[in-house]
mmCIF file of C-alpha atoms in Angstrom:
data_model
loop_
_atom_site.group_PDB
_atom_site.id
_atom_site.type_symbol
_atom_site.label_atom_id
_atom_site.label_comp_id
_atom_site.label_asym_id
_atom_site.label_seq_id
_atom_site.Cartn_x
_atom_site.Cartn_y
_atom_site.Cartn_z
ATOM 1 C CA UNK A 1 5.685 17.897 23.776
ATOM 2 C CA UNK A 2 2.885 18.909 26.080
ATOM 3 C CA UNK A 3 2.497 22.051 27.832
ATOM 4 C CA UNK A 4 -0.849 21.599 29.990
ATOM 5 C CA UNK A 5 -3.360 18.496 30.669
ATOM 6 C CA UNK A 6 -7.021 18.086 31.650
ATOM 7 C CA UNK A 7 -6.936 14.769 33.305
ATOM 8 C CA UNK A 8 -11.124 13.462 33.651
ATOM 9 C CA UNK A 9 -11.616 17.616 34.941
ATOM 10 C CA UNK A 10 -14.964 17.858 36.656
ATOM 11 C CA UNK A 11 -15.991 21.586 37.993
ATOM 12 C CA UNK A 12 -19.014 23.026 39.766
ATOM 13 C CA UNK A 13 -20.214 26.692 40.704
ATOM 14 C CA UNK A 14 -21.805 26.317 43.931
ATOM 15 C CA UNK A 15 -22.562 22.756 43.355
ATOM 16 C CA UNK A 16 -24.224 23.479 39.701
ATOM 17 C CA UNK A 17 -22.019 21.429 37.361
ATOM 18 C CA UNK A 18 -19.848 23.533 35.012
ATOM 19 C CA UNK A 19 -17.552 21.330 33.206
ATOM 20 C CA UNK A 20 -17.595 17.575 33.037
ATOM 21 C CA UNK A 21 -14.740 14.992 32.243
ATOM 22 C CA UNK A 22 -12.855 17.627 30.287
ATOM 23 C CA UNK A 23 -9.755 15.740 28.646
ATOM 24 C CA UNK A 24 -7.294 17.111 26.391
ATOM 25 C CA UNK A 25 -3.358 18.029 26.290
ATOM 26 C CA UNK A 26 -2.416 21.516 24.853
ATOM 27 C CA UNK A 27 0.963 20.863 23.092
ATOM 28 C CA UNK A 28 4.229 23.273 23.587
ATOM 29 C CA UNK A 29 4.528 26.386 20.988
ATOM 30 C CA UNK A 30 1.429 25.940 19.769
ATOM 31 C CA UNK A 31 -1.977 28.191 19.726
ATOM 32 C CA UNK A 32 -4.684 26.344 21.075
ATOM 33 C CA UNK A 33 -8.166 27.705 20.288
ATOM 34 C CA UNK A 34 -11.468 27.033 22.719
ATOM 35 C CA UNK A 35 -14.698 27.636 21.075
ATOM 36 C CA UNK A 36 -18.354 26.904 21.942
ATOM 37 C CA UNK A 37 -21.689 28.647 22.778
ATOM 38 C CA UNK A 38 -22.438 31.111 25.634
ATOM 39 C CA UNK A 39 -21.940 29.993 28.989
ATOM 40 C CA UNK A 40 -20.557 26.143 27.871
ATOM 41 C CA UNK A 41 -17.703 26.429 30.500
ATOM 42 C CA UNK A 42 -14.580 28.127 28.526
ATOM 43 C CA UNK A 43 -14.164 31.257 30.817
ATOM 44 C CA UNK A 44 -13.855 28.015 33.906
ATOM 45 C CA UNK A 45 -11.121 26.247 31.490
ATOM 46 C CA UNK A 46 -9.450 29.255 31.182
ATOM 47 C CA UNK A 47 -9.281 29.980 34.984
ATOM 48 C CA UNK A 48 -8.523 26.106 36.054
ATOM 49 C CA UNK A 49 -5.184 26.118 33.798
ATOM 50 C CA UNK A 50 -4.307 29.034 35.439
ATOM 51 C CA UNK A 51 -5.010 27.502 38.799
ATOM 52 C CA UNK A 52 -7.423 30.426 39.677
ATOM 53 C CA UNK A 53 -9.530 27.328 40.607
ATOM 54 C CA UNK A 54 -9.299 23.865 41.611
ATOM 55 C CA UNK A 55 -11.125 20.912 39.860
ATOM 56 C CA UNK A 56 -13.514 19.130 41.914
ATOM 57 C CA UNK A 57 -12.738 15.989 40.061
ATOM 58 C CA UNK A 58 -9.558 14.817 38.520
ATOM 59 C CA UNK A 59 -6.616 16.877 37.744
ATOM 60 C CA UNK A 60 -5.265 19.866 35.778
ATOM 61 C CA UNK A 61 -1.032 19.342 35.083
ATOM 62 C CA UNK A 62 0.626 22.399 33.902
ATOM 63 C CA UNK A 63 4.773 21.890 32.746
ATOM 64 C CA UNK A 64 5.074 25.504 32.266
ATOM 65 C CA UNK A 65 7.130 27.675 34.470
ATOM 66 C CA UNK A 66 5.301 31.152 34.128
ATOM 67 C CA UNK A 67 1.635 31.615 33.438
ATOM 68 C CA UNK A 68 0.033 34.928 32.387
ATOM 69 C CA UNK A 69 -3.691 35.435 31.968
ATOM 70 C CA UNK A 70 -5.116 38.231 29.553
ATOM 71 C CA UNK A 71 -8.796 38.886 30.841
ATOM 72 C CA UNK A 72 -11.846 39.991 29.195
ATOM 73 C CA UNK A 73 -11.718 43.311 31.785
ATOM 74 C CA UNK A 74 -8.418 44.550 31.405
ATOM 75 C CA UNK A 75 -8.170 44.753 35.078
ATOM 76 C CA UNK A 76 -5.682 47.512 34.796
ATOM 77 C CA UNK A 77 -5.052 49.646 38.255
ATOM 78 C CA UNK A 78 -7.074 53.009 38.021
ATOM 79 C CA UNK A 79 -4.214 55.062 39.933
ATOM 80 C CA UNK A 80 -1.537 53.845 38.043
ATOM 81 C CA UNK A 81 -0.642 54.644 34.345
ATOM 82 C CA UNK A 82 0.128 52.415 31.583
ATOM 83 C CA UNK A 83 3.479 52.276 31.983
ATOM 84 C CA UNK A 84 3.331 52.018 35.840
ATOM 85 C CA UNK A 85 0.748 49.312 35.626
ATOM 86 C CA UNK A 86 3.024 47.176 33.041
ATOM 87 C CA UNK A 87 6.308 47.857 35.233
ATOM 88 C CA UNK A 88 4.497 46.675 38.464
ATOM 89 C CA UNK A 89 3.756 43.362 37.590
ATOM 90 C CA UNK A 90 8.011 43.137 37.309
ATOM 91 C CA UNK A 91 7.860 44.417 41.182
ATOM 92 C CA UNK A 92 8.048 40.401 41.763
ATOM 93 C CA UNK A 93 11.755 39.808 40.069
ATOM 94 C CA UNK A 94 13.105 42.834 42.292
ATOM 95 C CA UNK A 95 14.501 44.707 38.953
ATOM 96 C CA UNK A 96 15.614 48.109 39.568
ATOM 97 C CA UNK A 97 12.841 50.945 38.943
ATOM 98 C CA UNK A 98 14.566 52.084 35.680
ATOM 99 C CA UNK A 99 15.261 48.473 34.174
ATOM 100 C CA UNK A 100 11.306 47.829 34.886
ATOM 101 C CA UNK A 101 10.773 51.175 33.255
ATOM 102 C CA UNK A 102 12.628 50.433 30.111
ATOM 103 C CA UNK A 103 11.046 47.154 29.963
ATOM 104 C CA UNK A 104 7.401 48.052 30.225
ATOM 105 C CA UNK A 105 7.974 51.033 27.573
ATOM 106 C CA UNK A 106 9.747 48.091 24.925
ATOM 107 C CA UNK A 107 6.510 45.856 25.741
ATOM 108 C CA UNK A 108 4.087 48.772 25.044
ATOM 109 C CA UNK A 109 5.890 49.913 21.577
ATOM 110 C CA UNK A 110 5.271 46.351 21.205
ATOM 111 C CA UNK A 111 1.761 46.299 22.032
ATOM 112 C CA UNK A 112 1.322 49.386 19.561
ATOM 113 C CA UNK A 113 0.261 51.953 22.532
ATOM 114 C CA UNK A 114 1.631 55.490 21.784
ATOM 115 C CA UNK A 115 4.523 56.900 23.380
ATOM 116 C CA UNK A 116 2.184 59.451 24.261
ATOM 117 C CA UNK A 117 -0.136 57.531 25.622
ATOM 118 C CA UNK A 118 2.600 56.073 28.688
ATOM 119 C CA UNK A 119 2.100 58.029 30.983
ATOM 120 C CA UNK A 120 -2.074 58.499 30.837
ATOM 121 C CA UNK A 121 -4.307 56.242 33.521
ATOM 122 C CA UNK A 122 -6.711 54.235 32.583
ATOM 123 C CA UNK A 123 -9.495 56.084 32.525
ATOM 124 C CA UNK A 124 -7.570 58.387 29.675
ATOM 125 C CA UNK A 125 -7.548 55.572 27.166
ATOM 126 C CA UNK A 126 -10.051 54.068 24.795
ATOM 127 C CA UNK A 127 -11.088 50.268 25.185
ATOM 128 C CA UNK A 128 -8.605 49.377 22.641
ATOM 129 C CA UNK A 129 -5.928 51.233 24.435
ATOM 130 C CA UNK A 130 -6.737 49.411 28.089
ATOM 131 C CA UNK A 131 -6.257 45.820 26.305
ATOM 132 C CA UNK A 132 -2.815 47.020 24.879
ATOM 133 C CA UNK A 133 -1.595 47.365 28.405
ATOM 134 C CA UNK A 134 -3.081 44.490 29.865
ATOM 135 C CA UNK A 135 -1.508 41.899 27.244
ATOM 136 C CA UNK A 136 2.083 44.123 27.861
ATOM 137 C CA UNK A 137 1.604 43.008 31.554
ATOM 138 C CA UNK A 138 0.736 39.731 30.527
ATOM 139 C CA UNK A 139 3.840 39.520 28.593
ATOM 140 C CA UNK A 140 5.896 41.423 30.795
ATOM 141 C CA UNK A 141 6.487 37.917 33.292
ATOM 142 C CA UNK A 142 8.145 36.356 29.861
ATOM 143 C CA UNK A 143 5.856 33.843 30.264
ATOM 144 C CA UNK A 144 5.560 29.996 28.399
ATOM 145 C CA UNK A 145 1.885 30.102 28.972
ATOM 146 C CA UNK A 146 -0.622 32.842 27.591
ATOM 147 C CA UNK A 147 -3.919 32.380 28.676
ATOM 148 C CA UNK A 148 -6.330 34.518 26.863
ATOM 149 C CA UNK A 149 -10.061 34.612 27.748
ATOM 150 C CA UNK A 150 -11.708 36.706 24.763
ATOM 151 C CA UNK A 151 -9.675 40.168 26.465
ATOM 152 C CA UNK A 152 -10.732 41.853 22.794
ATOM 153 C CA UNK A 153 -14.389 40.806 23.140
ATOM 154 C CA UNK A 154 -15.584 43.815 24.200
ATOM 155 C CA UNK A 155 -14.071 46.188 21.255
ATOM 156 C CA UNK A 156 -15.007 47.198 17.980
ATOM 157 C CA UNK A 157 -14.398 44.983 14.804
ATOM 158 C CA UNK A 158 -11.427 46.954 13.641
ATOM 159 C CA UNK A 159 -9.945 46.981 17.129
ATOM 160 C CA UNK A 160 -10.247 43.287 17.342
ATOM 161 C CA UNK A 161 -8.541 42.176 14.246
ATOM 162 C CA UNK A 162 -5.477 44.311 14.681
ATOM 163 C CA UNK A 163 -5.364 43.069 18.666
ATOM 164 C CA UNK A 164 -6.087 39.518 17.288
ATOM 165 C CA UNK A 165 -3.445 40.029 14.313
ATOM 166 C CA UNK A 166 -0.883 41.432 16.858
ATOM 167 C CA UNK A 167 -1.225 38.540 19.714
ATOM 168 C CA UNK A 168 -0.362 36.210 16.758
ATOM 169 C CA UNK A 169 2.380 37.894 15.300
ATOM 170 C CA UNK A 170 3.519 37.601 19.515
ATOM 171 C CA UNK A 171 3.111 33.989 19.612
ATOM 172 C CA UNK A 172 4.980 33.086 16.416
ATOM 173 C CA UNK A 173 7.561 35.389 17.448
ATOM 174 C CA UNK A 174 8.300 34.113 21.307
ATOM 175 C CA UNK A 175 6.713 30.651 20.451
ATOM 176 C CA UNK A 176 4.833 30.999 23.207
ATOM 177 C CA UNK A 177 2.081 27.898 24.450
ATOM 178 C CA UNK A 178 -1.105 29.976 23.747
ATOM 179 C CA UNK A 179 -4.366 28.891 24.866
ATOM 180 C CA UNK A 180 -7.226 31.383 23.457
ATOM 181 C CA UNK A 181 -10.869 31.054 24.058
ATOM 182 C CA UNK A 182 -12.957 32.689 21.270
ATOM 183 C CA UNK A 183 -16.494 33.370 19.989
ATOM 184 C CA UNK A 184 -15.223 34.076 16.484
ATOM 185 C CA UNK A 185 -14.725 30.352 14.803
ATOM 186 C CA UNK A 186 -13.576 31.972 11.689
ATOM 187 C CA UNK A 187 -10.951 33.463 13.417
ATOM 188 C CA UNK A 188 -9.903 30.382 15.062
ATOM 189 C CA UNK A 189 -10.186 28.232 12.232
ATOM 190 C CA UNK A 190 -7.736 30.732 10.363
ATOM 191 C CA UNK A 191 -5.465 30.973 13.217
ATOM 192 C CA UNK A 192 -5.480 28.105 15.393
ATOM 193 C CA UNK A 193 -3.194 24.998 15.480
ATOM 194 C CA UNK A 194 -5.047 22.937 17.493
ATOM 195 C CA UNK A 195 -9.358 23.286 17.630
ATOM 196 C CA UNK A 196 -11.271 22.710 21.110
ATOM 197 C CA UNK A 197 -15.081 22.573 20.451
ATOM 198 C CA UNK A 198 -17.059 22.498 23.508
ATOM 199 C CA UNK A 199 -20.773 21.747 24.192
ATOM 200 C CA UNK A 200 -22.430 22.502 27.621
ATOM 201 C CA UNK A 201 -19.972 21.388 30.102
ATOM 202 C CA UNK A 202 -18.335 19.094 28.070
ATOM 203 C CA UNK A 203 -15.457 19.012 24.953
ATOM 204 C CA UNK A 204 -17.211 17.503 21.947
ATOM 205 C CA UNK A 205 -13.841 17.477 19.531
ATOM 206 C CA UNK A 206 -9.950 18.005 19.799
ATOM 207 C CA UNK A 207 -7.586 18.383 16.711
ATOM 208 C CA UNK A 208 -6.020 20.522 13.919
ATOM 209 C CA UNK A 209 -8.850 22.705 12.479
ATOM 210 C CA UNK A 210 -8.659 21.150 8.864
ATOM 211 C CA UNK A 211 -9.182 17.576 10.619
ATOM 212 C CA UNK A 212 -12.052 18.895 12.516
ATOM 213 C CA UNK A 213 -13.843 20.806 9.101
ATOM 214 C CA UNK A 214 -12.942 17.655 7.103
ATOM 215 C CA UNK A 215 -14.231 14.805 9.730
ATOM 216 C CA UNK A 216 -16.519 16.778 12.358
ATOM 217 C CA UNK A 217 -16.970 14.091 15.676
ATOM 218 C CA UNK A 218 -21.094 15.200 14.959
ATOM 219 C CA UNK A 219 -23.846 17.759 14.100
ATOM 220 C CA UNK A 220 -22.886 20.019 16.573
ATOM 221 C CA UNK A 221 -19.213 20.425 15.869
ATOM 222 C CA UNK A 222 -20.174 20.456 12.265
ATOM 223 C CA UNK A 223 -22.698 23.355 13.449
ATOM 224 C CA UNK A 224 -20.317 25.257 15.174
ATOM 225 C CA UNK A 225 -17.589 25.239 12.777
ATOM 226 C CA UNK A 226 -19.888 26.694 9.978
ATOM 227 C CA UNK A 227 -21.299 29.038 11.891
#
């Protein structure tokens, strides 16, 4: 069962091609990994399946009912604090103030942010801290969609693998459709159950990771896998 499809996707910044007959399905319950150099286009993926943008060619079908996008910037709302900022993205299902309170403090245990740290803004918390919130407001909409566009780039090694190990435990546990665009192939090859490797502007493979390691489509997925 399929969650989202890139039907022949083409996509252009300012008329500078960006992606290129991008094909692929991203199947229901499953983490779907994007990886591929610099620049190649994942960051425009990411944003197209969340209809943030509109293909200039072909067509982007999404079966889910609720979408949530975790960022590279957390994005978080400097005048509101970490539990205001999680309990104002439920402002939309018209929950009562303390039933959107009680929420956004289960999501944040959840996320592993300090009781302590609730009530603090923004510019109170460590890097770390900031993506903590923003994937608890991500997950706050319940969604069957998680798109996540490298939102633990930015921190430090240890930071990253507990963020990294925590998202997965979260998609195992709500079987939520993941889509997750990395720079860390390791990581992807470890966690991923289905591979997208992408060139410039273009997908070069699409499968399970062990498929892709054992029978690489060419040189550069072969490249990009061992690197």
């Amino acid at each position: 069962m399929r969650a989202l499809r890139f039907e022949s996707v083409d996509y252009a910044h300012d008329g500078v091609p960006a992606l290129e007959g991008i094909s692929f399905e991203v199947p229901a319950g499953k983490l779907t990994a994007v990886v591929g150099p610099s620049g190649c286009g994942k960051s425009t993926l990411i944003a197209l399946a969340a209809g943030l943008l509109e293909p200039g060619q072909g067509r982007v079908v999404n079966d889910c009912k609720r979408v949530a996008v975790a960022f590279q910037d957390s994005a978080l709302l400097p005048w509101k604090t970490a539990r205001d900022n999680v309990g104002f993205a439920l402002l939309a299902e018209g929950l009562p103030r303390d039933e959107r309170r009680d929420r956004a403090d289960k999501l944040l245990t959840e996320a592993g942010l300090a009781p302590e740290d609730w009530d603090k803004y923004p510019r109170q918390l460590s890097g770390g801290m900031r993506q903590r919130v923003a994937l608890a407001r991500a997950l706050s909409v319940r969604p069957d969609l998680l798109l996540c566009d490298e939102p633990f780039s930015a921190l430090d090694a240890r930071a990253r693998k507990e963020l990294r190990r925590m998202l997965n435990d979260i998609h195992h546990r709500e079987r939520l459709t993941t889509v997750w665009v990395t720079h860390d192939n390791q990581e992807a090859l470890a966690r991923a159950d289905v591979l997208v490797v992408m060139s410039m502007r273009r997908i070069e493979q699409v499968g399970a990771p062990e498929d892709l390691l054992t029978n690489p489509a060419n040189a550069f997925v072969k490249a990009q896998l061992a690197g």
